[in-house]
mmCIF file of C-alpha atoms in Angstrom:
data_model
loop_
_atom_site.group_PDB
_atom_site.id
_atom_site.type_symbol
_atom_site.label_atom_id
_atom_site.label_comp_id
_atom_site.label_asym_id
_atom_site.label_seq_id
_atom_site.Cartn_x
_atom_site.Cartn_y
_atom_site.Cartn_z
ATOM 1 C CA MET I 258 11.243 28.954 6.994
ATOM 2 C CA ALA I 259 8.066 30.114 8.720
ATOM 3 C CA ILE I 260 4.730 29.070 7.285
ATOM 4 C CA LYS I 261 1.718 31.348 7.662
ATOM 5 C CA LEU I 262 -1.286 30.065 9.595
ATOM 6 C CA ASP I 263 -3.486 29.987 6.479
ATOM 7 C CA ASP I 264 -0.864 27.923 4.654
ATOM 8 C CA LYS I 265 -0.659 25.503 7.582
ATOM 9 C CA LYS I 266 -4.441 25.104 7.566
ATOM 10 C CA ALA I 267 -4.364 24.434 3.829
ATOM 11 C CA ILE I 268 -1.667 21.763 4.242
ATOM 12 C CA VAL I 269 -3.606 20.049 7.049
ATOM 13 C CA ALA I 270 -6.793 20.130 4.957
ATOM 14 C CA GLU I 271 -4.941 18.693 1.947
ATOM 15 C CA VAL I 272 -3.503 15.803 3.982
ATOM 16 C CA GLN I 273 -6.884 15.152 5.632
ATOM 17 C CA GLU I 274 -8.519 15.004 2.213
ATOM 18 C CA ALA I 275 -5.896 12.541 0.983
ATOM 19 C CA ALA I 276 -6.312 10.401 4.086
ATOM 20 C CA LYS I 277 -10.089 10.362 3.752
ATOM 21 C CA GLY I 278 -10.193 8.219 0.633
ATOM 22 C CA ALA I 279 -6.992 6.270 1.236
ATOM 23 C CA LEU I 280 -6.766 2.511 1.680
ATOM 24 C CA SER I 281 -3.353 2.546 3.386
ATOM 25 C CA ALA I 282 -0.496 4.858 4.325
ATOM 26 C CA VAL I 283 3.283 4.552 4.430
ATOM 27 C CA VAL I 284 5.717 6.859 6.233
ATOM 28 C CA ALA I 285 9.362 7.267 5.221
ATOM 29 C CA ASP I 286 12.386 9.490 5.775
ATOM 30 C CA ALA I 287 13.945 10.740 2.532
ATOM 31 C CA ARG I 288 16.958 12.570 3.989
ATOM 32 C CA GLY I 289 19.964 12.255 1.727
ATOM 33 C CA VAL I 290 18.018 11.186 -1.367
ATOM 34 C CA THR I 291 18.679 13.330 -4.423
ATOM 35 C CA VAL I 292 15.999 15.574 -5.884
ATOM 36 C CA GLY I 293 16.135 13.650 -9.159
ATOM 37 C CA ASN I 294 15.447 10.362 -7.386
ATOM 38 C CA ILE I 295 12.571 11.856 -5.393
ATOM 39 C CA THR I 296 11.129 13.242 -8.629
ATOM 40 C CA SER I 297 11.180 9.770 -10.199
ATOM 41 C CA LEU I 298 9.581 8.370 -7.025
ATOM 42 C CA ARG I 299 6.809 10.964 -7.279
ATOM 43 C CA LYS I 300 6.180 9.980 -10.903
ATOM 44 C CA GLN I 301 5.959 6.282 -9.981
ATOM 45 C CA ALA I 302 3.583 7.175 -7.153
ATOM 46 C CA ARG I 303 1.318 9.262 -9.397
ATOM 47 C CA ASP I 304 1.181 6.465 -11.968
ATOM 48 C CA ALA I 305 0.158 3.961 -9.272
ATOM 49 C CA GLY I 306 -2.558 6.158 -7.713
ATOM 50 C CA VAL I 307 -0.472 7.071 -4.669
ATOM 51 C CA TRP I 308 -0.622 10.548 -3.109
ATOM 52 C CA MET I 309 2.627 11.564 -1.405
ATOM 53 C CA LYS I 310 3.973 14.676 0.264
ATOM 54 C CA VAL I 311 6.695 15.851 2.630
ATOM 55 C CA VAL I 312 4.863 17.370 5.590
ATOM 56 C CA ARG I 313 5.944 18.858 8.888
ATOM 57 C CA ASN I 314 5.319 16.493 11.775
ATOM 58 C CA THR I 315 3.034 18.808 13.752
ATOM 59 C CA LEU I 316 0.869 19.378 10.689
ATOM 60 C CA VAL I 317 0.631 15.721 9.716
ATOM 61 C CA ARG I 318 -0.237 14.770 13.316
ATOM 62 C CA ARG I 319 -3.159 17.218 13.207
ATOM 63 C CA ALA I 320 -4.187 15.980 9.786
ATOM 64 C CA VAL I 321 -4.444 12.312 10.800
ATOM 65 C CA ASP I 322 -6.315 13.034 14.050
ATOM 66 C CA GLY I 323 -9.605 11.168 13.946
ATOM 67 C CA THR I 324 -8.674 9.100 10.877
ATOM 68 C CA GLU I 325 -7.722 5.455 10.674
ATOM 69 C CA PHE I 326 -4.112 6.577 10.215
ATOM 70 C CA GLU I 327 -3.875 8.071 13.698
ATOM 71 C CA CYS I 328 -1.892 4.963 14.677
ATOM 72 C CA LEU I 329 1.072 6.344 12.699
ATOM 73 C CA LYS I 330 1.637 9.315 15.035
ATOM 74 C CA ASP I 331 4.696 7.711 16.648
ATOM 75 C CA ALA I 332 6.371 7.475 13.226
ATOM 76 C CA PHE I 333 6.220 11.237 12.680
ATOM 77 C CA VAL I 334 9.747 11.953 13.905
ATOM 78 C CA GLY I 335 12.336 13.703 11.778
ATOM 79 C CA PRO I 336 11.605 14.536 8.136
ATOM 80 C CA THR I 337 8.350 12.872 7.175
ATOM 81 C CA LEU I 338 7.348 11.728 3.721
ATOM 82 C CA ILE I 339 3.827 10.311 3.853
ATOM 83 C CA ALA I 340 2.099 8.425 1.061
ATOM 84 C CA PHE I 341 -1.538 7.368 0.832
ATOM 85 C CA SER I 342 -2.585 4.556 -1.510
ATOM 86 C CA LYS I 343 -5.849 5.400 -3.225
ATOM 87 C CA GLU I 344 -6.391 2.477 -5.616
ATOM 88 C CA HIS I 345 -4.575 -0.500 -4.077
ATOM 89 C CA PRO I 346 -3.574 -0.901 -0.408
ATOM 90 C CA GLY I 347 -0.098 -2.213 -1.201
ATOM 91 C CA ALA I 348 0.819 0.275 -3.930
ATOM 92 C CA ALA I 349 2.696 2.827 -1.790
ATOM 93 C CA ALA I 350 4.445 0.141 0.243
ATOM 94 C CA ARG I 351 5.546 -1.695 -2.906
ATOM 95 C CA ILE I 352 6.859 1.502 -4.549
ATOM 96 C CA PHE I 353 8.667 2.658 -1.394
ATOM 97 C CA LYS I 354 10.168 -0.780 -0.758
ATOM 98 C CA ASP I 355 11.518 -0.997 -4.316
ATOM 99 C CA PHE I 356 12.828 2.564 -4.094
ATOM 100 C CA ALA I 357 14.598 1.819 -0.790
ATOM 101 C CA LYS I 358 16.523 -1.064 -2.413
ATOM 102 C CA ASP I 359 18.243 1.369 -4.793
ATOM 103 C CA ASN I 360 18.491 4.309 -2.344
ATOM 104 C CA LYS I 361 20.121 3.271 0.911
ATOM 105 C CA GLN I 362 19.440 6.665 2.536
ATOM 106 C CA PHE I 363 15.675 6.199 2.074
ATOM 107 C CA GLU I 364 14.369 4.887 5.402
ATOM 108 C CA LEU I 365 10.989 3.177 5.645
ATOM 109 C CA LYS I 366 9.428 4.024 8.996
ATOM 110 C CA SER I 367 5.931 2.612 9.293
ATOM 111 C CA ALA I 368 2.715 1.668 7.496
ATOM 112 C CA ALA I 369 -0.967 1.551 8.375
ATOM 113 C CA PHE I 370 -3.872 -0.454 7.002
ATOM 114 C CA ASN I 371 -7.409 -0.686 8.413
ATOM 115 C CA GLY I 372 -6.564 1.480 11.422
ATOM 116 C CA GLU I 373 -3.564 -0.563 12.570
ATOM 117 C CA THR I 374 0.156 -0.342 11.992
ATOM 118 C CA VAL I 375 1.380 -3.185 9.811
ATOM 119 C CA SER I 376 4.667 -4.397 8.446
ATOM 120 C CA ILE I 377 5.659 -2.634 5.254
ATOM 121 C CA ASP I 378 6.753 -6.005 3.816
ATOM 122 C CA VAL I 379 3.320 -7.524 4.440
ATOM 123 C CA LEU I 380 1.544 -4.529 2.925
ATOM 124 C CA ALA I 381 3.841 -4.568 -0.115
ATOM 125 C CA SER I 382 3.155 -8.264 -0.706
ATOM 126 C CA LEU I 383 -0.632 -7.827 -0.970
ATOM 127 C CA PRO I 384 -1.802 -8.890 -4.416
ATOM 128 C CA THR I 385 -3.393 -6.341 -6.720
ATOM 129 C CA TYR I 386 -7.012 -6.799 -7.718
ATOM 130 C CA ASP I 387 -6.028 -8.447 -11.001
ATOM 131 C CA GLU I 388 -3.529 -10.747 -9.253
ATOM 132 C CA ALA I 389 -6.158 -11.774 -6.694
ATOM 133 C CA ILE I 390 -8.700 -12.562 -9.428
ATOM 134 C CA ALA I 391 -6.076 -14.594 -11.323
ATOM 135 C CA ARG I 392 -5.264 -16.585 -8.162
ATOM 136 C CA LEU I 393 -8.956 -17.203 -7.507
ATOM 137 C CA MET I 394 -9.559 -18.352 -11.078
ATOM 138 C CA SER I 395 -6.517 -20.639 -10.914
ATOM 139 C CA THR I 396 -7.763 -22.188 -7.692
ATOM 140 C CA MET I 397 -11.254 -22.642 -9.114
ATOM 141 C CA LYS I 398 -9.822 -24.188 -12.287
ATOM 142 C CA GLU I 399 -7.712 -26.637 -10.277
ATOM 143 C CA ALA I 400 -10.682 -27.540 -8.074
ATOM 144 C CA ALA I 401 -12.929 -28.085 -11.104
ATOM 145 C CA ALA I 402 -10.285 -30.185 -12.866
ATOM 146 C CA GLY I 403 -9.810 -32.275 -9.727
ATOM 147 C CA LYS I 404 -13.536 -32.888 -9.454
ATOM 148 C CA LEU I 405 -13.653 -33.888 -13.133
ATOM 149 C CA VAL I 406 -10.841 -36.408 -12.625
ATOM 150 C CA ARG I 407 -12.591 -37.865 -9.563
ATOM 151 C CA THR I 408 -15.876 -38.127 -11.495
ATOM 152 C CA ILE I 409 -14.195 -39.893 -14.428
ATOM 153 C CA ALA I 410 -12.450 -42.272 -12.023
ATOM 154 C CA ALA I 411 -15.725 -42.984 -10.228
ATOM 155 C CA VAL I 412 -17.511 -43.728 -13.537
ATOM 156 C CA ARG I 413 -14.634 -46.001 -14.617
ATOM 157 C CA ASP I 414 -14.722 -47.853 -11.288
ATOM 158 C CA GLN I 415 -18.479 -48.195 -11.550
ATOM 159 C CA LYS I 416 -18.186 -49.728 -15.055
ATOM 160 C CA GLN I 417 -15.487 -52.135 -13.839
ATOM 161 C CA ASP I 418 -17.719 -53.216 -10.957
ATOM 162 C CA GLN I 419 -20.634 -53.827 -13.354
ATOM 163 C CA ALA I 420 -18.435 -55.845 -15.723
ATOM 164 C CA ALA I 421 -17.197 -58.089 -12.921
#
């Protein structure tokens, strides 16, 4: 189906706008996936702050020109489903990876973060903000507890030395 020039310009502008504020991007091929499954994927994406759209390759190539997602141009082959994570860099990768487990036809192609292509597995394993804070607090708690134990041991040793 032919798309009018004005419609093409609108699509390119929409993808450029999505790419502008995005933290990361993931590219996939959704051939063979049912409409119902794609609809549920879209809902999961919306809930996680992920913008996604099926876009023609020539249009998405133009849209990512000059952005940090230009490195994905080689992945724009065949049907292209592109997703931009707005709130958390690993959100789209995590959603797509989980979706691909249940839908064997769903093919993960590539991902980009900070202007470079990265492994989708690595991007999906990034902790969320809350997870990162929890890990930091746990580490700080362990470090503080360790210092307390060393201090108590040092005071005990000091008292033993004075008694002897």
